[in-house]
XYZ file of C-alpha atoms in Angstrom:
463
model
C 101.871 106.775 148.111
C 99.116 107.333 150.648
C 98.332 104.977 153.473
C 94.661 103.963 153.533
C 94.754 103.459 157.285
C 96.187 106.877 158.144
C 93.718 109.295 159.791
C 92.429 112.228 157.804
C 93.756 115.634 158.764
C 91.828 118.876 158.836
C 93.505 121.488 156.668
C 94.750 124.556 158.425
C 93.954 128.139 157.561
C 97.237 128.522 155.631
C 96.770 125.371 153.538
C 96.191 125.967 149.797
C 92.674 125.603 148.508
C 91.788 123.758 145.258
C 88.763 124.396 143.089
C 88.533 120.651 142.376
C 90.083 117.637 144.070
C 93.612 116.906 142.802
C 93.799 114.290 140.049
C 97.097 112.761 141.108
C 95.662 110.654 143.908
C 96.136 106.897 143.762
C 92.937 105.804 142.031
C 93.833 102.149 142.241
C 93.942 102.206 146.030
C 90.749 104.232 146.190
C 88.919 101.715 144.017
C 90.309 98.844 146.055
C 88.567 100.253 149.131
C 85.227 100.054 147.333
C 85.489 96.354 146.458
C 84.025 93.881 148.966
C 86.548 91.742 150.723
C 86.648 88.052 149.922
C 85.994 85.486 152.566
C 89.161 83.785 153.723
C 89.354 80.065 153.313
C 89.980 78.148 156.503
C 93.471 76.811 156.665
C 93.806 73.118 157.262
C 96.823 71.447 158.627
C 98.058 69.360 155.701
C 101.339 67.535 155.837
C 103.836 68.728 153.229
C 104.214 66.616 150.127
C 107.252 64.479 150.433
C 107.221 63.031 146.898
C 106.533 65.691 144.286
C 104.597 64.700 141.193
C 106.789 63.595 138.279
C 107.303 66.158 135.510
C 105.602 65.478 132.162
C 107.810 64.457 129.257
C 109.068 67.319 127.097
C 107.050 68.194 124.024
C 108.570 67.247 120.667
C 110.144 70.097 118.783
C 108.370 71.162 115.601
C 110.164 72.204 112.467
C 108.228 74.973 110.749
C 108.597 74.707 106.982
C 109.075 77.881 105.037
C 105.957 78.870 103.125
C 106.066 78.184 99.408
C 103.193 80.375 98.238
C 102.292 84.020 98.279
C 99.028 85.294 99.745
C 96.347 86.150 97.261
C 95.127 89.726 97.090
C 91.483 89.193 97.875
C 89.180 91.378 99.848
C 88.216 89.859 103.207
C 84.704 88.513 103.397
C 82.085 90.478 105.285
C 81.164 87.551 107.501
C 82.396 84.144 108.572
C 81.947 81.257 106.173
C 79.541 78.634 107.533
C 81.070 75.316 108.342
C 80.892 72.753 105.589
C 80.413 75.273 102.779
C 83.135 76.132 100.253
C 84.514 79.629 100.125
C 83.452 81.798 97.196
C 86.436 83.555 95.677
C 85.866 86.212 93.057
C 87.671 85.301 89.823
C 87.665 88.362 87.621
C 84.157 89.755 87.415
C 82.464 86.464 88.352
C 82.049 84.730 91.683
C 82.573 80.982 91.508
C 83.168 78.174 93.929
C 86.571 76.590 94.311
C 85.173 73.375 92.858
C 84.124 75.268 89.738
C 87.448 77.087 89.585
C 89.270 73.767 89.586
C 86.996 72.363 86.909
C 87.934 75.000 84.332
C 91.542 73.930 84.314
C 92.827 77.119 85.939
C 95.477 77.275 88.638
C 94.555 77.201 92.325
C 93.742 80.433 94.076
C 97.216 80.391 95.657
C 99.697 79.434 92.930
C 102.808 77.601 94.003
C 105.859 79.868 94.014
C 109.258 78.251 94.359
C 111.650 79.746 96.878
C 115.199 80.665 95.988
C 116.744 77.729 97.825
C 114.506 75.042 96.297
C 115.842 72.677 93.617
C 113.754 74.452 90.885
C 112.922 71.139 89.246
C 116.306 70.943 87.501
C 119.654 69.573 88.535
C 122.317 72.130 89.367
C 125.022 72.289 86.709
C 128.734 72.043 87.133
C 129.723 75.639 87.902
C 133.124 75.071 86.345
C 131.495 74.507 82.932
C 130.078 77.775 81.533
C 128.142 75.990 78.789
C 126.333 73.849 81.399
C 125.474 76.935 83.464
C 124.121 78.704 80.399
C 122.015 75.699 79.387
C 120.632 75.454 82.913
C 119.671 79.149 83.001
C 118.065 78.984 79.565
C 115.969 75.950 80.530
C 114.926 77.516 83.842
C 114.070 80.779 82.103
C 111.862 79.030 79.565
C 110.130 77.022 82.301
C 109.433 80.179 84.306
C 108.127 82.011 81.244
C 105.680 79.209 80.498
C 104.504 79.234 84.115
C 103.953 82.991 84.039
C 102.026 82.708 80.785
C 99.764 79.969 82.174
C 98.988 82.034 85.265
C 98.345 85.179 83.230
C 96.018 83.352 80.864
C 94.085 81.797 83.770
C 93.706 85.213 85.414
C 92.559 86.883 82.204
C 90.056 84.098 81.522
C 88.684 84.171 85.063
C 86.214 81.608 86.333
C 84.147 80.022 83.579
C 80.524 79.631 84.703
C 79.148 76.124 84.674
C 76.001 74.930 82.919
C 72.567 76.102 83.942
C 70.493 74.185 86.489
C 66.777 74.318 87.283
C 67.567 75.958 90.625
C 69.200 78.978 88.980
C 67.414 82.297 89.000
C 67.826 85.115 86.478
C 67.542 88.887 86.646
C 67.686 91.184 83.639
C 69.927 94.195 84.208
C 69.014 96.319 81.181
C 65.963 96.369 78.957
C 68.051 97.610 76.019
C 70.869 95.558 74.443
C 74.441 96.278 75.446
C 75.726 95.271 71.982
C 73.990 95.155 68.617
C 76.011 92.769 66.452
C 75.362 91.677 62.903
C 73.162 88.683 63.690
C 72.297 88.956 67.403
C 71.449 91.326 70.249
C 73.162 90.909 73.613
C 71.443 91.704 76.931
C 73.200 91.785 80.293
C 71.708 89.592 83.004
C 72.683 87.932 86.277
C 72.362 84.233 86.973
C 72.005 83.491 90.684
C 72.642 80.069 92.171
C 72.981 78.574 95.623
C 76.703 79.280 95.896
C 77.568 81.956 93.318
C 76.291 84.545 90.894
C 77.476 85.287 87.372
C 77.066 88.225 85.028
C 76.286 86.765 81.615
C 74.883 87.881 78.278
C 71.689 86.651 76.656
C 72.332 86.120 72.926
C 69.068 86.903 71.127
C 68.951 86.287 67.350
C 67.819 89.256 65.288
C 64.517 89.001 63.433
C 65.175 88.115 59.829
C 68.750 86.916 60.451
C 70.060 84.028 58.385
C 69.395 80.585 59.797
C 72.568 79.410 61.572
C 74.273 76.301 60.302
C 73.684 73.466 62.819
C 77.148 71.994 62.220
C 78.784 75.177 63.479
C 76.551 75.381 66.539
C 77.362 71.781 67.437
C 81.045 72.555 67.053
C 80.726 75.555 69.371
C 79.052 73.398 72.017
C 81.834 70.794 71.804
C 84.779 73.192 72.041
C 86.541 73.684 75.341
C 87.445 77.054 76.842
C 89.437 79.238 74.458
C 90.487 82.810 75.102
C 89.212 84.090 71.746
C 86.175 81.879 71.117
C 82.764 82.707 72.538
C 81.672 80.136 75.110
C 78.084 79.241 75.909
C 76.812 78.000 79.263
C 73.228 76.976 78.626
C 69.863 78.508 77.836
C 67.609 80.993 79.577
C 64.296 79.166 80.093
C 61.282 80.647 78.381
C 59.460 81.660 81.574
C 62.547 82.637 83.597
C 62.331 86.374 82.824
C 58.772 87.668 82.524
C 58.667 90.841 80.468
C 61.982 90.185 78.704
C 62.300 91.820 75.258
C 62.443 88.421 73.540
C 60.336 85.303 73.353
C 61.385 81.707 73.794
C 64.618 80.315 75.229
C 67.855 82.068 74.246
C 71.512 81.110 74.585
C 73.683 82.369 77.427
C 77.163 83.687 76.554
C 79.852 83.441 79.213
C 81.426 86.805 78.285
C 79.582 90.123 78.269
C 80.677 92.045 75.151
C 81.199 95.803 75.145
C 81.113 96.546 71.407
C 81.746 95.015 68.018
C 84.881 95.484 65.958
C 82.935 97.752 63.605
C 81.839 99.953 66.509
C 85.396 100.027 67.855
C 86.729 101.274 64.517
C 84.232 104.151 64.405
C 84.325 105.061 68.121
C 87.913 104.355 69.200
C 90.141 103.322 66.318
C 89.848 106.489 64.276
C 90.771 108.621 67.293
C 94.061 106.818 67.887
C 97.323 108.370 66.803
C 98.984 107.039 63.612
C 101.575 105.179 65.694
C 98.961 103.568 68.005
C 96.412 102.282 65.491
C 98.731 99.719 63.785
C 99.826 98.395 67.170
C 96.284 97.759 68.450
C 95.236 96.424 65.030
C 98.082 93.893 65.127
C 97.077 92.765 68.648
C 93.447 92.308 67.571
C 94.438 90.394 64.449
C 96.787 88.217 66.516
C 93.854 87.150 68.705
C 91.651 86.528 65.663
C 94.260 84.299 64.009
C 94.506 82.330 67.260
C 90.747 81.633 67.109
C 90.870 80.762 63.397
C 93.851 78.463 63.975
C 91.758 76.566 66.510
C 88.945 76.195 63.985
C 91.255 75.047 61.197
C 92.757 72.442 63.503
C 89.224 71.022 63.928
C 88.622 70.943 60.171
C 86.313 73.985 60.249
C 86.300 77.295 58.411
C 84.321 80.524 58.743
C 82.337 81.119 55.574
C 82.306 84.911 55.985
C 84.472 86.996 58.310
C 82.339 90.015 59.219
C 83.682 92.717 61.596
C 80.181 93.337 62.987
C 80.160 89.765 64.331
C 83.566 90.028 66.047
C 82.974 90.997 69.679
C 85.284 92.945 71.981
C 85.267 92.517 75.760
C 87.422 93.764 78.601
C 89.915 91.133 79.824
C 89.584 90.542 83.540
C 92.149 92.002 85.890
C 93.604 94.472 83.369
C 93.631 98.225 83.089
C 90.855 99.751 81.019
C 93.409 101.492 78.781
C 94.838 98.198 77.474
C 93.844 96.416 74.266
C 90.454 94.656 74.295
C 89.869 90.939 74.143
C 88.501 89.708 70.810
C 85.855 86.974 70.654
C 84.766 85.074 67.562
C 81.032 84.539 68.057
C 79.595 83.846 64.588
C 79.520 80.054 64.750
C 76.356 79.986 62.658
C 78.557 80.661 59.609
C 81.117 77.956 60.427
C 81.241 75.092 57.925
C 83.453 72.065 57.390
C 86.690 73.186 55.783
C 86.464 72.718 52.012
C 89.287 71.015 50.105
C 91.793 73.357 48.551
C 94.634 75.633 49.697
C 95.674 75.373 53.349
C 94.613 78.941 54.174
C 90.813 79.215 53.871
C 90.788 82.480 55.828
C 93.783 84.209 54.207
C 91.826 86.364 51.768
C 89.382 87.521 54.435
C 92.207 88.300 56.861
C 93.895 90.424 54.196
C 90.731 92.488 53.640
C 90.143 92.870 57.387
C 93.725 93.958 58.018
C 93.494 96.690 55.389
C 90.163 97.811 56.866
C 91.756 98.073 60.322
C 94.679 100.115 59.045
C 92.379 102.497 57.181
C 93.555 105.153 54.762
C 96.759 105.889 56.710
C 99.981 105.840 54.759
C 101.584 102.358 54.850
C 105.002 103.818 55.703
C 103.745 105.864 58.669
C 105.551 103.481 61.048
C 107.687 100.373 60.527
C 104.895 98.288 62.015
C 102.339 99.739 59.589
C 104.652 98.960 56.685
C 105.108 95.398 57.957
C 101.342 94.909 58.317
C 100.825 96.135 54.778
C 103.414 93.591 53.613
C 101.602 90.867 55.549
C 98.257 91.836 53.985
C 99.810 91.449 50.524
C 101.337 88.055 51.432
C 98.002 86.847 52.823
C 96.279 87.637 49.556
C 99.036 86.190 47.367
C 100.451 83.176 49.250
C 97.299 82.270 51.221
C 99.055 80.918 54.329
C 97.194 79.135 57.097
C 95.961 80.906 60.214
C 98.785 79.298 62.195
C 101.377 80.795 59.822
C 99.737 84.221 60.027
C 99.666 83.978 63.829
C 103.418 83.243 63.835
C 104.185 86.251 61.612
C 102.259 88.887 63.583
C 104.344 88.647 66.814
C 107.512 88.998 64.754
C 106.182 92.352 63.551
C 105.216 93.387 67.079
C 108.195 92.240 69.151
C 110.852 91.175 66.650
C 113.104 89.976 65.152
C 112.892 92.512 62.357
C 114.123 92.444 58.781
C 117.426 94.103 59.720
C 118.460 91.114 61.824
C 117.550 88.744 59.016
C 119.440 90.865 56.485
C 122.653 90.614 58.501
C 122.320 86.842 58.676
C 122.513 86.883 62.491
C 121.542 83.659 64.308
C 118.049 83.735 65.786
C 118.738 81.489 68.796
C 120.786 84.068 70.777
C 118.228 86.766 69.925
C 115.466 84.573 71.352
C 117.373 84.001 74.602
C 118.075 87.717 75.048
C 114.461 88.620 74.301
C 113.187 86.139 76.898
C 115.547 87.568 79.514
C 114.419 91.132 78.746
C 110.757 90.128 79.069
C 111.420 88.495 82.450
C 113.112 91.688 83.662
C 110.243 93.785 82.333
C 107.648 91.704 84.185
C 109.729 91.795 87.383
C 110.028 95.578 87.240
C 106.295 95.979 86.752
C 105.537 93.570 89.603
C 107.912 95.464 91.915
C 106.096 98.689 91.046
C 102.726 97.101 91.845
C 101.517 97.026 88.229
C 99.514 94.034 87.087
C 100.533 92.557 83.719
C 98.018 93.006 80.955
C 96.770 91.317 77.829
C 99.724 92.469 75.740
C 102.148 90.934 78.261
C 100.245 87.649 78.078
C 100.398 87.589 74.273
C 104.127 88.357 74.303
C 104.711 85.617 76.892
C 102.866 83.123 74.692
C 104.959 84.109 71.675
C 108.355 83.822 73.360
C 107.406 80.650 75.273
C 106.355 78.848 72.073
C 108.914 80.273 69.628
C 111.881 78.292 68.356
C 114.692 79.226 66.025
C 112.963 77.312 63.228
C 109.561 78.963 63.764
C 111.174 82.407 63.745
C 112.872 81.587 60.445
C 109.555 80.532 58.876
C 107.826 83.718 60.071
C 110.567 85.953 58.649
C 110.498 84.036 55.376
C 106.746 84.608 55.026
C 107.188 88.336 55.605
C 110.352 89.259 53.719
C 111.379 86.484 51.324
């Protein structure tokens, strides 16, 4: 290292010459020479401290608890959130506040995940008793399956928008309808509030459409959130959208439909392979029977089941290639359930199922043959929507007629099927694949099924 106080030397004639100054000089010392020197403080004669200050008490040790939740996969916000204002997470395709997200009955944005060394909510069994260990695993498996189904359903539903307020603003996205159903036209619009925005659909009645029954409309307004029933969230005021292609206030639908079931059959269904069409048809009919079961439980029945009034929408958080979400929207044709057989919708479901299957041969696949059998039983036995909803998953995911023909017990089959579904979901999660609508429907089936309910479903199909 160079000495800053050493005198400079004049290079001799034999010294090497450089085109530029060398770059390996000590830049730190050179820069130190350019800084002004600080004034020295005068030293005062101070007697040394004889009694040092006492040391502060040691800080208490903290025990850091292991985190019990996983981080949510949300995009970071573009700016800091102002103090005192709630964060605005995006649930599906809608942005809602956390207060609204909690009001719809969905799980928190960070669901609680139990760690491996937590008590799991159940007492540990005696490991020397195999039957106790098996009972413990079966109970824990069923509890986990129900938790997964609840979280999947909440994610697929997304945040349900609240009612309209006078402070809300509206903006029409398209001047032409996105869906032309049997009795209404649907227009996409955005509702903007102080804390969130929502993409909704304006439901405009068609000119000349039949007058809706007020009892059905009142029932629709009183129903809570259901995955397969159209929900309304208020009215668009008459003067909120100048130049809109309708006049007067119109209802706001919480879900934006993509097409009707009739349009799906002509645009998508007929292009599916013979093995794919029965599968998607069974998934659509399973969702429809879930909606009709909810109506029958309230003492209501749909007077006419029309495919052009059954709406299809994309479930939130799922791949576009998956099955669509079905919405029953024709509440203007809902009436009080008349006295008579327990299945007021059985005949209509039979006709709709045959229309979905089309002219394909019934024996093209085992599922197609089973659906044809179900269509015949619906027309002959007229079961309720709940009984039809219990039979459809048995055709999709088992148990089949071969197991019933051998007289095998259904309880062990149910336990094995639940374990296989848990492994399937774990493998997909490890590969980074999000579960879809079909996984949610299968979870609901296996979480609700019992040995007795499986026996009743098989009896309806093959007895």
